[in-house]
CSV table of C-alpha atoms and ligand atoms in Angstrom, one decimal:
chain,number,residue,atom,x,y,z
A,258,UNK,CA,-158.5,-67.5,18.1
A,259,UNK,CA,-157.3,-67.4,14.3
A,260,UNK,CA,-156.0,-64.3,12.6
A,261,UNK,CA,-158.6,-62.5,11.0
A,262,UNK,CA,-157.0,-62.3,7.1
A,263,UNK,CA,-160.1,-60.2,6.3
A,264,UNK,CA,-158.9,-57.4,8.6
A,265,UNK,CA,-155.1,-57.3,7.4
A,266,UNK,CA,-156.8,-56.6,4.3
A,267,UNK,CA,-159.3,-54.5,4.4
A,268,UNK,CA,-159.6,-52.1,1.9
A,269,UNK,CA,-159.8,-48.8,3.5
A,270,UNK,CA,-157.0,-49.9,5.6
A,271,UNK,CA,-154.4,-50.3,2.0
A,272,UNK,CA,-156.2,-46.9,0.8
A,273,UNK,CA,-154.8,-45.4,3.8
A,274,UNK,CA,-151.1,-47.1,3.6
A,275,UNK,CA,-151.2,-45.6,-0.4
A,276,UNK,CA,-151.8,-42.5,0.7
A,277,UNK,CA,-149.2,-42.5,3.6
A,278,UNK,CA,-147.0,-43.9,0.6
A,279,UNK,CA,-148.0,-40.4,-1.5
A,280,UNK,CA,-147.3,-38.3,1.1
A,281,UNK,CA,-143.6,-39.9,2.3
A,282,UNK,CA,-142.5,-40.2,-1.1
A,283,UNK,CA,-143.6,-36.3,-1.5
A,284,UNK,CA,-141.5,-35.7,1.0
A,285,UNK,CA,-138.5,-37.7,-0.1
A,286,UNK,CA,-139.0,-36.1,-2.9
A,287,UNK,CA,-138.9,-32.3,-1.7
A,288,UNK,CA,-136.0,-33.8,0.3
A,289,UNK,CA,-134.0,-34.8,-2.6
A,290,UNK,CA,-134.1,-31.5,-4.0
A,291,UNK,CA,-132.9,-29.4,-1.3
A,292,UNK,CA,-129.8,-32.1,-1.4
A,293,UNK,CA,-129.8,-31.1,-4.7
A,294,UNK,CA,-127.2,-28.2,-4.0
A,295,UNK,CA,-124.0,-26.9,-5.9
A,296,UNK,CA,-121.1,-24.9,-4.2
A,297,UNK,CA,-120.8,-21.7,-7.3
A,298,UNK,CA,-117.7,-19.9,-5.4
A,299,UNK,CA,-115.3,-20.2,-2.9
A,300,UNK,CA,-113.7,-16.8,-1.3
A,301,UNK,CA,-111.4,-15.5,1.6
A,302,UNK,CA,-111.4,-12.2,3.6
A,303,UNK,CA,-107.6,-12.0,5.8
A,304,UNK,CA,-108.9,-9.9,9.4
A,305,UNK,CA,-105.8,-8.5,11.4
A,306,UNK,CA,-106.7,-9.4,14.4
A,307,UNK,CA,-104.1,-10.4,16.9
A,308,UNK,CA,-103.1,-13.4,14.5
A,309,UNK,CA,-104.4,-13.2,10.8
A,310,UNK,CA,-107.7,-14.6,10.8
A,311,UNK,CA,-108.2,-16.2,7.2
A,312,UNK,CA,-112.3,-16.0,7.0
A,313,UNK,CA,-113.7,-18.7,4.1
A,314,UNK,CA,-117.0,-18.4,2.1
A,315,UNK,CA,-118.7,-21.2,0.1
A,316,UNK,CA,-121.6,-19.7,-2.3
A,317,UNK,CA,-124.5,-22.4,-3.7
A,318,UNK,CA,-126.8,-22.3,-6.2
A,319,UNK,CA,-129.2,-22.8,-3.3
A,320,UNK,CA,-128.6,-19.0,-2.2
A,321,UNK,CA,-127.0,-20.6,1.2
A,322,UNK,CA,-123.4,-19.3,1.6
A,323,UNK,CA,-121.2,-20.4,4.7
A,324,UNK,CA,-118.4,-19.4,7.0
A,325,UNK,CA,-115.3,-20.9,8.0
A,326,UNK,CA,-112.1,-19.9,9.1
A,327,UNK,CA,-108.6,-20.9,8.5
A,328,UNK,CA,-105.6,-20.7,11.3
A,329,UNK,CA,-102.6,-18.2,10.3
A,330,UNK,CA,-99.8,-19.1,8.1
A,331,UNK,CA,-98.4,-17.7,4.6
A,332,UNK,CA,-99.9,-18.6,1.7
A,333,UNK,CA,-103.4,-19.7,2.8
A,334,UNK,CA,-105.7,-17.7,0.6
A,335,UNK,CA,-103.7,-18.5,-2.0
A,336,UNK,CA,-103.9,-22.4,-1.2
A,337,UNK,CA,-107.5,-22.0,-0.7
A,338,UNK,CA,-107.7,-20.1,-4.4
A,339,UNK,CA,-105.7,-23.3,-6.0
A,340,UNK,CA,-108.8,-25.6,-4.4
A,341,UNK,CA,-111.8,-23.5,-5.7
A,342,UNK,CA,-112.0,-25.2,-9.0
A,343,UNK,CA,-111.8,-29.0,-7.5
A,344,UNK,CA,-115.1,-27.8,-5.3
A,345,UNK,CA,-117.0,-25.6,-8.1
A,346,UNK,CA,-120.2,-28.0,-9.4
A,347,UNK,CA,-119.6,-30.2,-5.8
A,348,UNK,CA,-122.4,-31.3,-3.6
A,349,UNK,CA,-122.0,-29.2,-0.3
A,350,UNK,CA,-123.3,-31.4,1.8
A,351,UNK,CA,-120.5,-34.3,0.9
A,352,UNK,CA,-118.2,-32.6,3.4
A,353,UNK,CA,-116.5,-36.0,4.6
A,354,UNK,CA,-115.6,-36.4,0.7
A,355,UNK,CA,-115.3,-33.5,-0.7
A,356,UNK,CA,-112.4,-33.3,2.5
A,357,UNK,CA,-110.7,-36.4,1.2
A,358,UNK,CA,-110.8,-35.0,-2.2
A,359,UNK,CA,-109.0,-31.5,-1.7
A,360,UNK,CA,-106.6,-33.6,0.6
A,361,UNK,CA,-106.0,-36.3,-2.3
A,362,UNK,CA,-105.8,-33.2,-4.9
A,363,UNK,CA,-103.5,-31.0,-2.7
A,364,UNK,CA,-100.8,-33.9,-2.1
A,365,UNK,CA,-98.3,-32.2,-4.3
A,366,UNK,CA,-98.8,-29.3,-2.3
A,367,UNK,CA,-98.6,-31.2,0.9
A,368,UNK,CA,-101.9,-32.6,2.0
A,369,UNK,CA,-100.3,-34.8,4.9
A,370,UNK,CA,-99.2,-31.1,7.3
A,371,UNK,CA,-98.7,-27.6,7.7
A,372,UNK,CA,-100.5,-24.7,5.4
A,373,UNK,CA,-101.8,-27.0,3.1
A,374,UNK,CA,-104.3,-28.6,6.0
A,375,UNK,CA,-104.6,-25.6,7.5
A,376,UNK,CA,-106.2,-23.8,4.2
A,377,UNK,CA,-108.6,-27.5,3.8
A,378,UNK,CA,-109.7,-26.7,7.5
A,379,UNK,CA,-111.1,-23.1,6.7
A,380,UNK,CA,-113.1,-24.8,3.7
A,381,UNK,CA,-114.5,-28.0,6.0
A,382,UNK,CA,-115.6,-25.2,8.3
A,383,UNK,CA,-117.6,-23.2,5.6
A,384,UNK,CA,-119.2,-26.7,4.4
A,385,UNK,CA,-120.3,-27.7,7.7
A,386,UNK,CA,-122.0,-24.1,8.1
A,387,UNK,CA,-123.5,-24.6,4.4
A,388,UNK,CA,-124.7,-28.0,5.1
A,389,UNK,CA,-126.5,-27.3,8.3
A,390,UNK,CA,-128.2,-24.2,7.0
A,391,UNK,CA,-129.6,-26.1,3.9
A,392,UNK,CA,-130.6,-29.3,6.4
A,393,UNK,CA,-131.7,-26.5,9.1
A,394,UNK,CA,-129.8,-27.9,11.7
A,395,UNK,CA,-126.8,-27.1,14.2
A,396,UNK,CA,-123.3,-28.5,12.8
A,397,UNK,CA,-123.6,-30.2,16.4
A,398,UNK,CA,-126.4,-32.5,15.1
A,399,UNK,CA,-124.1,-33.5,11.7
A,400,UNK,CA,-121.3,-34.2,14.3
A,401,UNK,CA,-123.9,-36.5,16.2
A,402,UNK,CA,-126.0,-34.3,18.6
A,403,UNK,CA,-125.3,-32.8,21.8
A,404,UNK,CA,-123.3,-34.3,25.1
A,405,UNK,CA,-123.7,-30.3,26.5
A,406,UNK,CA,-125.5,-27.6,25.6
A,407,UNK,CA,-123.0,-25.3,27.0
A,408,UNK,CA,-119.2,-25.6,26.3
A,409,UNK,CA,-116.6,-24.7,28.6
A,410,UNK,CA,-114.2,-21.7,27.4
A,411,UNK,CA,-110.4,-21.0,29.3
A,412,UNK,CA,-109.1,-17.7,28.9
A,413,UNK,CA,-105.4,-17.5,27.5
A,414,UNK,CA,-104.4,-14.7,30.2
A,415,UNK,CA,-101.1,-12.1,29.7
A,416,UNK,CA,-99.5,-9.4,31.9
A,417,UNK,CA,-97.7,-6.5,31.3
A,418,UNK,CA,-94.4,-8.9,33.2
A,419,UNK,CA,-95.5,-12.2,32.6
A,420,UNK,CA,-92.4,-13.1,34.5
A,421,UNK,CA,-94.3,-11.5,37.8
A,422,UNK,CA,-95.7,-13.9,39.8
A,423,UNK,CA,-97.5,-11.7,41.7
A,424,UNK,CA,-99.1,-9.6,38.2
A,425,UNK,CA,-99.7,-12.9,36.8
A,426,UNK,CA,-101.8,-14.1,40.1
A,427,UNK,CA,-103.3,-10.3,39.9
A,428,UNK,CA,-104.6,-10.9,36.2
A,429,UNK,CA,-105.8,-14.2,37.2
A,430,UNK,CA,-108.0,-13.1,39.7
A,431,UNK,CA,-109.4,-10.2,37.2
A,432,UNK,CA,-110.5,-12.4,34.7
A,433,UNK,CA,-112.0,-14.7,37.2
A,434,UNK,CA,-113.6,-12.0,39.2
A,435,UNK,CA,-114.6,-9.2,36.3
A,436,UNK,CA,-114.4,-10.9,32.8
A,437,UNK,CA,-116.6,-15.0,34.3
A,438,UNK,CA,-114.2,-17.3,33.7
A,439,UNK,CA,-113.1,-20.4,35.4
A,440,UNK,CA,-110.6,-21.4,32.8
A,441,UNK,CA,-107.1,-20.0,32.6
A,442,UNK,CA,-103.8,-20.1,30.8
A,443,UNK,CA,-100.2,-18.2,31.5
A,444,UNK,CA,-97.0,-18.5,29.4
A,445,UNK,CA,-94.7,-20.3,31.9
A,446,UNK,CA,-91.6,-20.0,28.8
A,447,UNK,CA,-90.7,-16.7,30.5
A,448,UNK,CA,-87.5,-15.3,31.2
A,449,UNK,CA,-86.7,-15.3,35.2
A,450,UNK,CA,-83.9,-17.1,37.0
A,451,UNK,CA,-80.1,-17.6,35.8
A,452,UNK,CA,-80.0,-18.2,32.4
A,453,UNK,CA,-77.5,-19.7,30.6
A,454,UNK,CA,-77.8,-20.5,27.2
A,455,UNK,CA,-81.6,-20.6,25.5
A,456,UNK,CA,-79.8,-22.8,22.9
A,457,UNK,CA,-79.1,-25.7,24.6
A,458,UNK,CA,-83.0,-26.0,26.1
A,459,UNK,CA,-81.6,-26.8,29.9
A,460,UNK,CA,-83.6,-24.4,32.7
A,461,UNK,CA,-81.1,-24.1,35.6
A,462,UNK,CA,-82.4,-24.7,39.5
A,463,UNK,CA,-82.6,-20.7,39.9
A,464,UNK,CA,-84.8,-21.0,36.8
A,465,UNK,CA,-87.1,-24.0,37.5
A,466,UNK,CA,-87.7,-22.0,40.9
A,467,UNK,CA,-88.8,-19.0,39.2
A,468,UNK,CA,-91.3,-20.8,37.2
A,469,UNK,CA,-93.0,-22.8,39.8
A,470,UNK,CA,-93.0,-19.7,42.2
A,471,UNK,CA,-95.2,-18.0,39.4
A,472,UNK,CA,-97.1,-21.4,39.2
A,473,UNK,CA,-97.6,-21.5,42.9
A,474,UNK,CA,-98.5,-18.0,43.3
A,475,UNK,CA,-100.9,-18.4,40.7
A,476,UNK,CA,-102.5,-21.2,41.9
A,477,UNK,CA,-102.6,-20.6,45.5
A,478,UNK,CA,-104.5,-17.2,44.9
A,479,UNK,CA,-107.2,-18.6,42.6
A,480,UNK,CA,-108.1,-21.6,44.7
A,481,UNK,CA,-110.9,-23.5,43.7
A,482,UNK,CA,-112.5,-20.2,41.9
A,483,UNK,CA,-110.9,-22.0,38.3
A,484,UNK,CA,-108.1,-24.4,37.1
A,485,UNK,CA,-105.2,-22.8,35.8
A,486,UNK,CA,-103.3,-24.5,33.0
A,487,UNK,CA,-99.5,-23.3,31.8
A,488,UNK,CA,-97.6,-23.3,28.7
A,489,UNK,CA,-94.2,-23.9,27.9
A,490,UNK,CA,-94.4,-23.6,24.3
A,491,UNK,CA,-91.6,-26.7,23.1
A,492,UNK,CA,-89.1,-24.7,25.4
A,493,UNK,CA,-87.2,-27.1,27.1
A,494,UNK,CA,-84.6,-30.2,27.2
A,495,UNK,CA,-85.9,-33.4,28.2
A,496,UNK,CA,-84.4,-32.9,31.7
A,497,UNK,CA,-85.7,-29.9,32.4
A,498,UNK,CA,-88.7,-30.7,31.3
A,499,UNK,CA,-88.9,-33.4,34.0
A,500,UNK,CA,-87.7,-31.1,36.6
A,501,UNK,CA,-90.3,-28.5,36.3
A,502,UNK,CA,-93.2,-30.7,36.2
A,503,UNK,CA,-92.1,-32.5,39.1
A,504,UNK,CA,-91.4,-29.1,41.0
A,505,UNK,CA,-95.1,-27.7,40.0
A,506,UNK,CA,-96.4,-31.2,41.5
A,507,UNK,CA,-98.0,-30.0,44.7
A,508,UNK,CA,-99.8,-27.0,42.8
A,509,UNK,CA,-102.7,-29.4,40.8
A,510,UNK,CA,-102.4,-27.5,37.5
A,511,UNK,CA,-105.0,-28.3,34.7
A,512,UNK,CA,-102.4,-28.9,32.5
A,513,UNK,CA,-98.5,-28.2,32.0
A,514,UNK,CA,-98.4,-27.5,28.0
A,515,UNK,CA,-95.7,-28.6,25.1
A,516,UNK,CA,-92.6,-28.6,27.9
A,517,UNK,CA,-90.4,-30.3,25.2
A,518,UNK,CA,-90.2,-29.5,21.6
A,519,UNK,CA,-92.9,-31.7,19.4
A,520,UNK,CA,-91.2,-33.9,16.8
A,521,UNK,CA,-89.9,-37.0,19.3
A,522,UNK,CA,-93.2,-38.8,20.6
A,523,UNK,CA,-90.6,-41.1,22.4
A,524,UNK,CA,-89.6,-38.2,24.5
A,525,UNK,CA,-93.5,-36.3,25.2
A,526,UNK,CA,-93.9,-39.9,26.7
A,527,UNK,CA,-91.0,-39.6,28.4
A,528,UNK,CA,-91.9,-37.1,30.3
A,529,UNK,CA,-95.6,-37.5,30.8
A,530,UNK,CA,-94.5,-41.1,32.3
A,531,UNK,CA,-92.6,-39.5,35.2
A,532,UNK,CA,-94.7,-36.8,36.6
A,533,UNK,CA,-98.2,-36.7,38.1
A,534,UNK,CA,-98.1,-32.8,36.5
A,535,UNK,CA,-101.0,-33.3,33.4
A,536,UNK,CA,-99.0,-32.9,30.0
A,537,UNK,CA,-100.9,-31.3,26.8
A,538,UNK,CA,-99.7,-31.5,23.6
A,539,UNK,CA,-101.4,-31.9,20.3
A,540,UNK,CA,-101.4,-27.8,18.3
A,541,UNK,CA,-98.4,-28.2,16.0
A,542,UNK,CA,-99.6,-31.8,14.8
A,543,UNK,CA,-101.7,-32.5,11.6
A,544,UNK,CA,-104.7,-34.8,10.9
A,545,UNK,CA,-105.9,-37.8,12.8
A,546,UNK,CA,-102.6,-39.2,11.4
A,547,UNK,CA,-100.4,-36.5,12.8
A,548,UNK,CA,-101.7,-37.0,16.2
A,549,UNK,CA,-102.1,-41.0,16.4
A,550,UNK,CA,-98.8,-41.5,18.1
A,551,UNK,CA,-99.6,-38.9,20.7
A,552,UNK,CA,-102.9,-40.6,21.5
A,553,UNK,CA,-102.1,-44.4,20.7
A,554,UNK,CA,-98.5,-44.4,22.7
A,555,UNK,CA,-100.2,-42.4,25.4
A,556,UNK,CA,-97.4,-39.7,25.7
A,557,UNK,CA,-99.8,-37.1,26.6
A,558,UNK,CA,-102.4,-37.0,29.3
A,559,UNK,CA,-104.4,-34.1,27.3
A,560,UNK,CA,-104.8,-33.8,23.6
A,561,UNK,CA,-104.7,-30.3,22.5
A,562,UNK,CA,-105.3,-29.9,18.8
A,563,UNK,CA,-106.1,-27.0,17.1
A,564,UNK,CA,-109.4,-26.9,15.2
A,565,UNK,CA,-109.4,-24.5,12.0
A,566,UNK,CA,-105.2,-25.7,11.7
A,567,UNK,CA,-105.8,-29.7,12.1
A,568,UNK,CA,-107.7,-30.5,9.5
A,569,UNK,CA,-111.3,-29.0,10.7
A,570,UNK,CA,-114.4,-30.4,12.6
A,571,UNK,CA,-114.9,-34.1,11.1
A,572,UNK,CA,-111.1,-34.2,11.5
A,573,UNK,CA,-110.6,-32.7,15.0
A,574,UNK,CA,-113.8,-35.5,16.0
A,575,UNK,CA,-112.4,-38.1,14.5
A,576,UNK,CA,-108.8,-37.6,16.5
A,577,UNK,CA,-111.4,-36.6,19.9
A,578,UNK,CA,-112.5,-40.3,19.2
A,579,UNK,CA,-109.4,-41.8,19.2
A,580,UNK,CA,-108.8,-40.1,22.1
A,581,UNK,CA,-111.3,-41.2,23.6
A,582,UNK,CA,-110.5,-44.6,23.1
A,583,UNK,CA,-107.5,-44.3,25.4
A,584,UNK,CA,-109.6,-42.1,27.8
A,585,UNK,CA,-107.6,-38.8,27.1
A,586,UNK,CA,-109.6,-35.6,27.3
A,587,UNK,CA,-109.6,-32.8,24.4
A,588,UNK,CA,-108.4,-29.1,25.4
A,589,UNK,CA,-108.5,-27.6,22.1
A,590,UNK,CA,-105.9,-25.6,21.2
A,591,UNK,CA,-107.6,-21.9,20.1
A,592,UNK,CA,-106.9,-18.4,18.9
A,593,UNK,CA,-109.3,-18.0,16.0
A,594,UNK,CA,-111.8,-15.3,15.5
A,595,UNK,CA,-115.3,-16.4,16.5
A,596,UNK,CA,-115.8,-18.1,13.6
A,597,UNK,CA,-113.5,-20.6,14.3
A,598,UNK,CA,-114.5,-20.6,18.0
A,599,UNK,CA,-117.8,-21.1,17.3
A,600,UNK,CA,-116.4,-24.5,15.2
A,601,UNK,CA,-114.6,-25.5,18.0
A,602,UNK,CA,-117.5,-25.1,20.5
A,603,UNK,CA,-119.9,-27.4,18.6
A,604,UNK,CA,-117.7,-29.8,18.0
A,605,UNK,CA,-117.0,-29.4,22.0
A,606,UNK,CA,-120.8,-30.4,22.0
A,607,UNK,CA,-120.9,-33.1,20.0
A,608,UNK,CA,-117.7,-35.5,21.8
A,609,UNK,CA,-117.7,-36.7,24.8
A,610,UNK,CA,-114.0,-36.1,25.9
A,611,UNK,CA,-113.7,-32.2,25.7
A,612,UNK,CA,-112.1,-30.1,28.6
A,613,UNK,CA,-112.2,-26.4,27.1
A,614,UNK,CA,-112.0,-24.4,24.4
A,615,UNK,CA,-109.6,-21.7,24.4
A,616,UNK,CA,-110.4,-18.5,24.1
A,617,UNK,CA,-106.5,-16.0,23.0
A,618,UNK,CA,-108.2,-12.5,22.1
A,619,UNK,CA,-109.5,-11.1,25.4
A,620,UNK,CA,-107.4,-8.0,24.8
A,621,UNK,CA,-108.4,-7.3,21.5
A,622,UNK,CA,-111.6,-5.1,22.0
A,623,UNK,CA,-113.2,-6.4,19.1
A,624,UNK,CA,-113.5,-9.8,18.8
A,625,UNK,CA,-116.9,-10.1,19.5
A,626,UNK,CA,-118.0,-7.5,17.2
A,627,UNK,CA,-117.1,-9.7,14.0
A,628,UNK,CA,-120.3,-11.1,14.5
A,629,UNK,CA,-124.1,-10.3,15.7
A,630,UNK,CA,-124.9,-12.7,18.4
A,631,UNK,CA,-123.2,-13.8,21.7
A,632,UNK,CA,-120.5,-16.1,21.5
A,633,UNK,CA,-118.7,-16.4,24.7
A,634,UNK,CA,-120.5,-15.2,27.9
A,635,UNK,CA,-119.4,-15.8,31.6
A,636,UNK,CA,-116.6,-18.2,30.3
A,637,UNK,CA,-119.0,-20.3,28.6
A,638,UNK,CA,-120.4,-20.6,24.7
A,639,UNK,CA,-124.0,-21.7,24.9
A,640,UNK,CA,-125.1,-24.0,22.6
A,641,UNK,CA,-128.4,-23.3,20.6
A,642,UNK,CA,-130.5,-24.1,17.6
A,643,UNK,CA,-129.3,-21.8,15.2
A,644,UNK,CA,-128.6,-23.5,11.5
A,645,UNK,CA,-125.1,-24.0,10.8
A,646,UNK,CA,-122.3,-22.5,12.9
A,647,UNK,CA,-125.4,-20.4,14.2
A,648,UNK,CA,-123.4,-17.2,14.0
A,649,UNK,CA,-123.9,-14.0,11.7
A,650,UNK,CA,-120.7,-12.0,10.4
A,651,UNK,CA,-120.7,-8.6,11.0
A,652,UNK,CA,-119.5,-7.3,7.5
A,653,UNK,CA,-119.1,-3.5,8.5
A,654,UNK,CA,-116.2,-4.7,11.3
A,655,UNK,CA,-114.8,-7.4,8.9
A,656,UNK,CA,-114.4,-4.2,6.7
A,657,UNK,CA,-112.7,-1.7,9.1
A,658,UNK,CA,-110.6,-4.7,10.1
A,659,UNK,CA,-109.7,-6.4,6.7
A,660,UNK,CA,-105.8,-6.7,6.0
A,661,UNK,CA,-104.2,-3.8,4.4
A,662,UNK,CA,-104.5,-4.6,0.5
A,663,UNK,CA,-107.4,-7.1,1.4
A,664,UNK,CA,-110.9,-7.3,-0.7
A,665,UNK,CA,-114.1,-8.0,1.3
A,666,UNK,CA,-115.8,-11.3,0.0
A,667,UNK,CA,-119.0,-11.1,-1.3
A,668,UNK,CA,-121.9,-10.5,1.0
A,669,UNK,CA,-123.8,-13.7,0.1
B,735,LIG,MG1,-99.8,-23.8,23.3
């Protein structure tokens, strides 16, 4: 049997494809406008919360404003106040570019690390909550769509003597038992032991004893209830770095974190190589760049960066990738408002290779109030189909919390 030409080209049936035509390039047309957006302000709010929480709005002529947060350091609003005129009249929804430009424009100012990145990362934040309200989508789904729809949190824990073993293993067991989680973190750079000299980095034997004694007791009384990660906080020598992860073997932590100070990749190699003890490192570098060595000469067994301080969501997916590439999981590295935290968990969504999100404010009391909705419940952030960062500031507790001196932004 032939192919019946008449059929293809029946009439009614090329009436119908011009109308289909109409109605898609409608559409495209509708599309185009709502693309058609321009950032009008940029402004910061500083919270004192238990770090200074530098809060980032971006305003658009399409009456859609949007949130993001930068991590603490000095000079931050003022950094971001230097960059407002090189986004004014930008598209919004060019986040990848309009990154690249503030990091070309800032490299006077030092776009390559330190406050510099940490301002851009408040503003990539804000533009991925923009952008997702104006396509009416999750920032998940501009990061790709979802591996989870709920992201693991771990609970940076603290006693009143964090050199007790027994109050740290006490605490543990509280936040496990009243507060959900199955997710911890203690300080293990804790005084305890003979000490000697804190200059010179070396732990003596008395000293690595005390630590893995808090370890064990730690981990012996949570069980299987949660995995208990510990930081060291660039503490130690390279020795003594090896000797304490080798004497907290036996315990199975989730992680031993930043045991020698972070500039010498040679040596975070060094002494992931010799241990079975997980090492994390990955919060004081900057940028995919910053944290390439970490990842490519597989010196750490956990990359740890730290979202709103890195270089922002894009950035903190891009290093997840690479990452991923060498099969190293993500822990990221946390103590943000839940602005910032709500950054971290969608991008948690949207790779592969995440571990946790860290959650540093649980003694606060008011964390949760800077916004309306849930973030964190039973240990975990549910993911859902809210636009944008999906979360609602609370302006009233932004207010009673601002910095001393400090200006609210504008409500929208
Ligand atoms: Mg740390």
């Amino acid at each position: 049997m032939g192919i019946d030409y008449g059929q293809l080209h029946d009439p009614n049936a090329d009436y119908t494809m011009r109308e289909l035509s109409e109605e898609t390039m409608e559409l495209t047309r509708s599309r185009g406008e709502t693309r058609d957006v321009s950032i009008t302000d940029v402004q910061t709010t500083m919270i004192d919360g238990n770090f200074p929480w530098t809060l980032v709005r971006v305003y658009t002529d399409a009456g859609v404003t949007g949130t993001g947060e930068a991590y603490w350091g000095a000079g931050v609003p003022e950094l971001i106040e230097r960059m407002r005129p090189f986004l004014i009249g930008e598209n919004p929804l060019d986040i990848d570019r309009l990154y690249e430009h503030l990091v070309q424009k800032m490299s006077g100012e030092g776009s390559i690390a330190g406050v510099t990145v940490t301002a851009i990362s408040g503003i990539e934040i804000a533009l991925h909550d923009v952008a997702g309200k104006i396509l009416d989508v999750p920032a998940y789904q501009l990061l790709g769509g979802k591996y989870r729809d709920a992201v693991r949190v771990y609970c940076d824990c603290h006693t009143e003597d964090e050199a007790d073993p027994e109050a740290c293993a006490t605490e543990a067991e509280r936040v496990i038992e009243e507060l959900g989680y199955s997710a911890l973190k203690f300080d293990l750079d804790v005084p305890g032991g003979r000490e000697t000299d804190r200059a010179n980095r070396h732990l003596t034997d008395s000293q690595i004893d005390h630590k893995a004694e808090i370890v064990r007791t730690v981990t012996e009384r949570v069980g299987d209830r949660a995995d208990v990660a510990f930081d060291c906080h660039w503490s130690f020598s390279v020795g003594s770095a090896k000797r304490l992860a080798r004497a907290v073997e036996e315990c199975d932590i989730w992680w031993l974190e930043d045991p020698v100070p972070p500039e010498n990749i040679d040596v975070q190699r060094e002494v992931s190589r010799v241990t079975t003890t997980p090492i994390a490192a990955g919060e004081n570098v900057y940028r995919k760049h910053g944290q390439r060595r970490l990842i490519e000469d597989q010196a750490i067994d956990i990359v740890a960066p730290d979202l709103p301080k890195v270089g922002g969501m894009r950035e903190t997916r891009k290093i997840a990738d690479l990452a991923d590439s060498f099969y190293i999981p993500v822990a990221m590295h946390n103590v943000a408002s839940p602005v910032a935290t709500m950054a971290g968990a969608h991008v948690g969504a949207a790779i592969p290779n995440v571990l946790a999100v860290e959650y540093h404010s649980y003694e606060l009391g008011w964390w949760e109030d800077l916004v309306e909705e849930t973030v964190i419940d039973n240990g975990m952030i549910e993911m859902n189909e809210r636009a944008g960062l999906g979360i609602t500031l609370d302006l009233d507790t932004v207010a009673e919390h601002m910095v001393t001196g400090e200006t609210l932004f504008d409500p929208a």
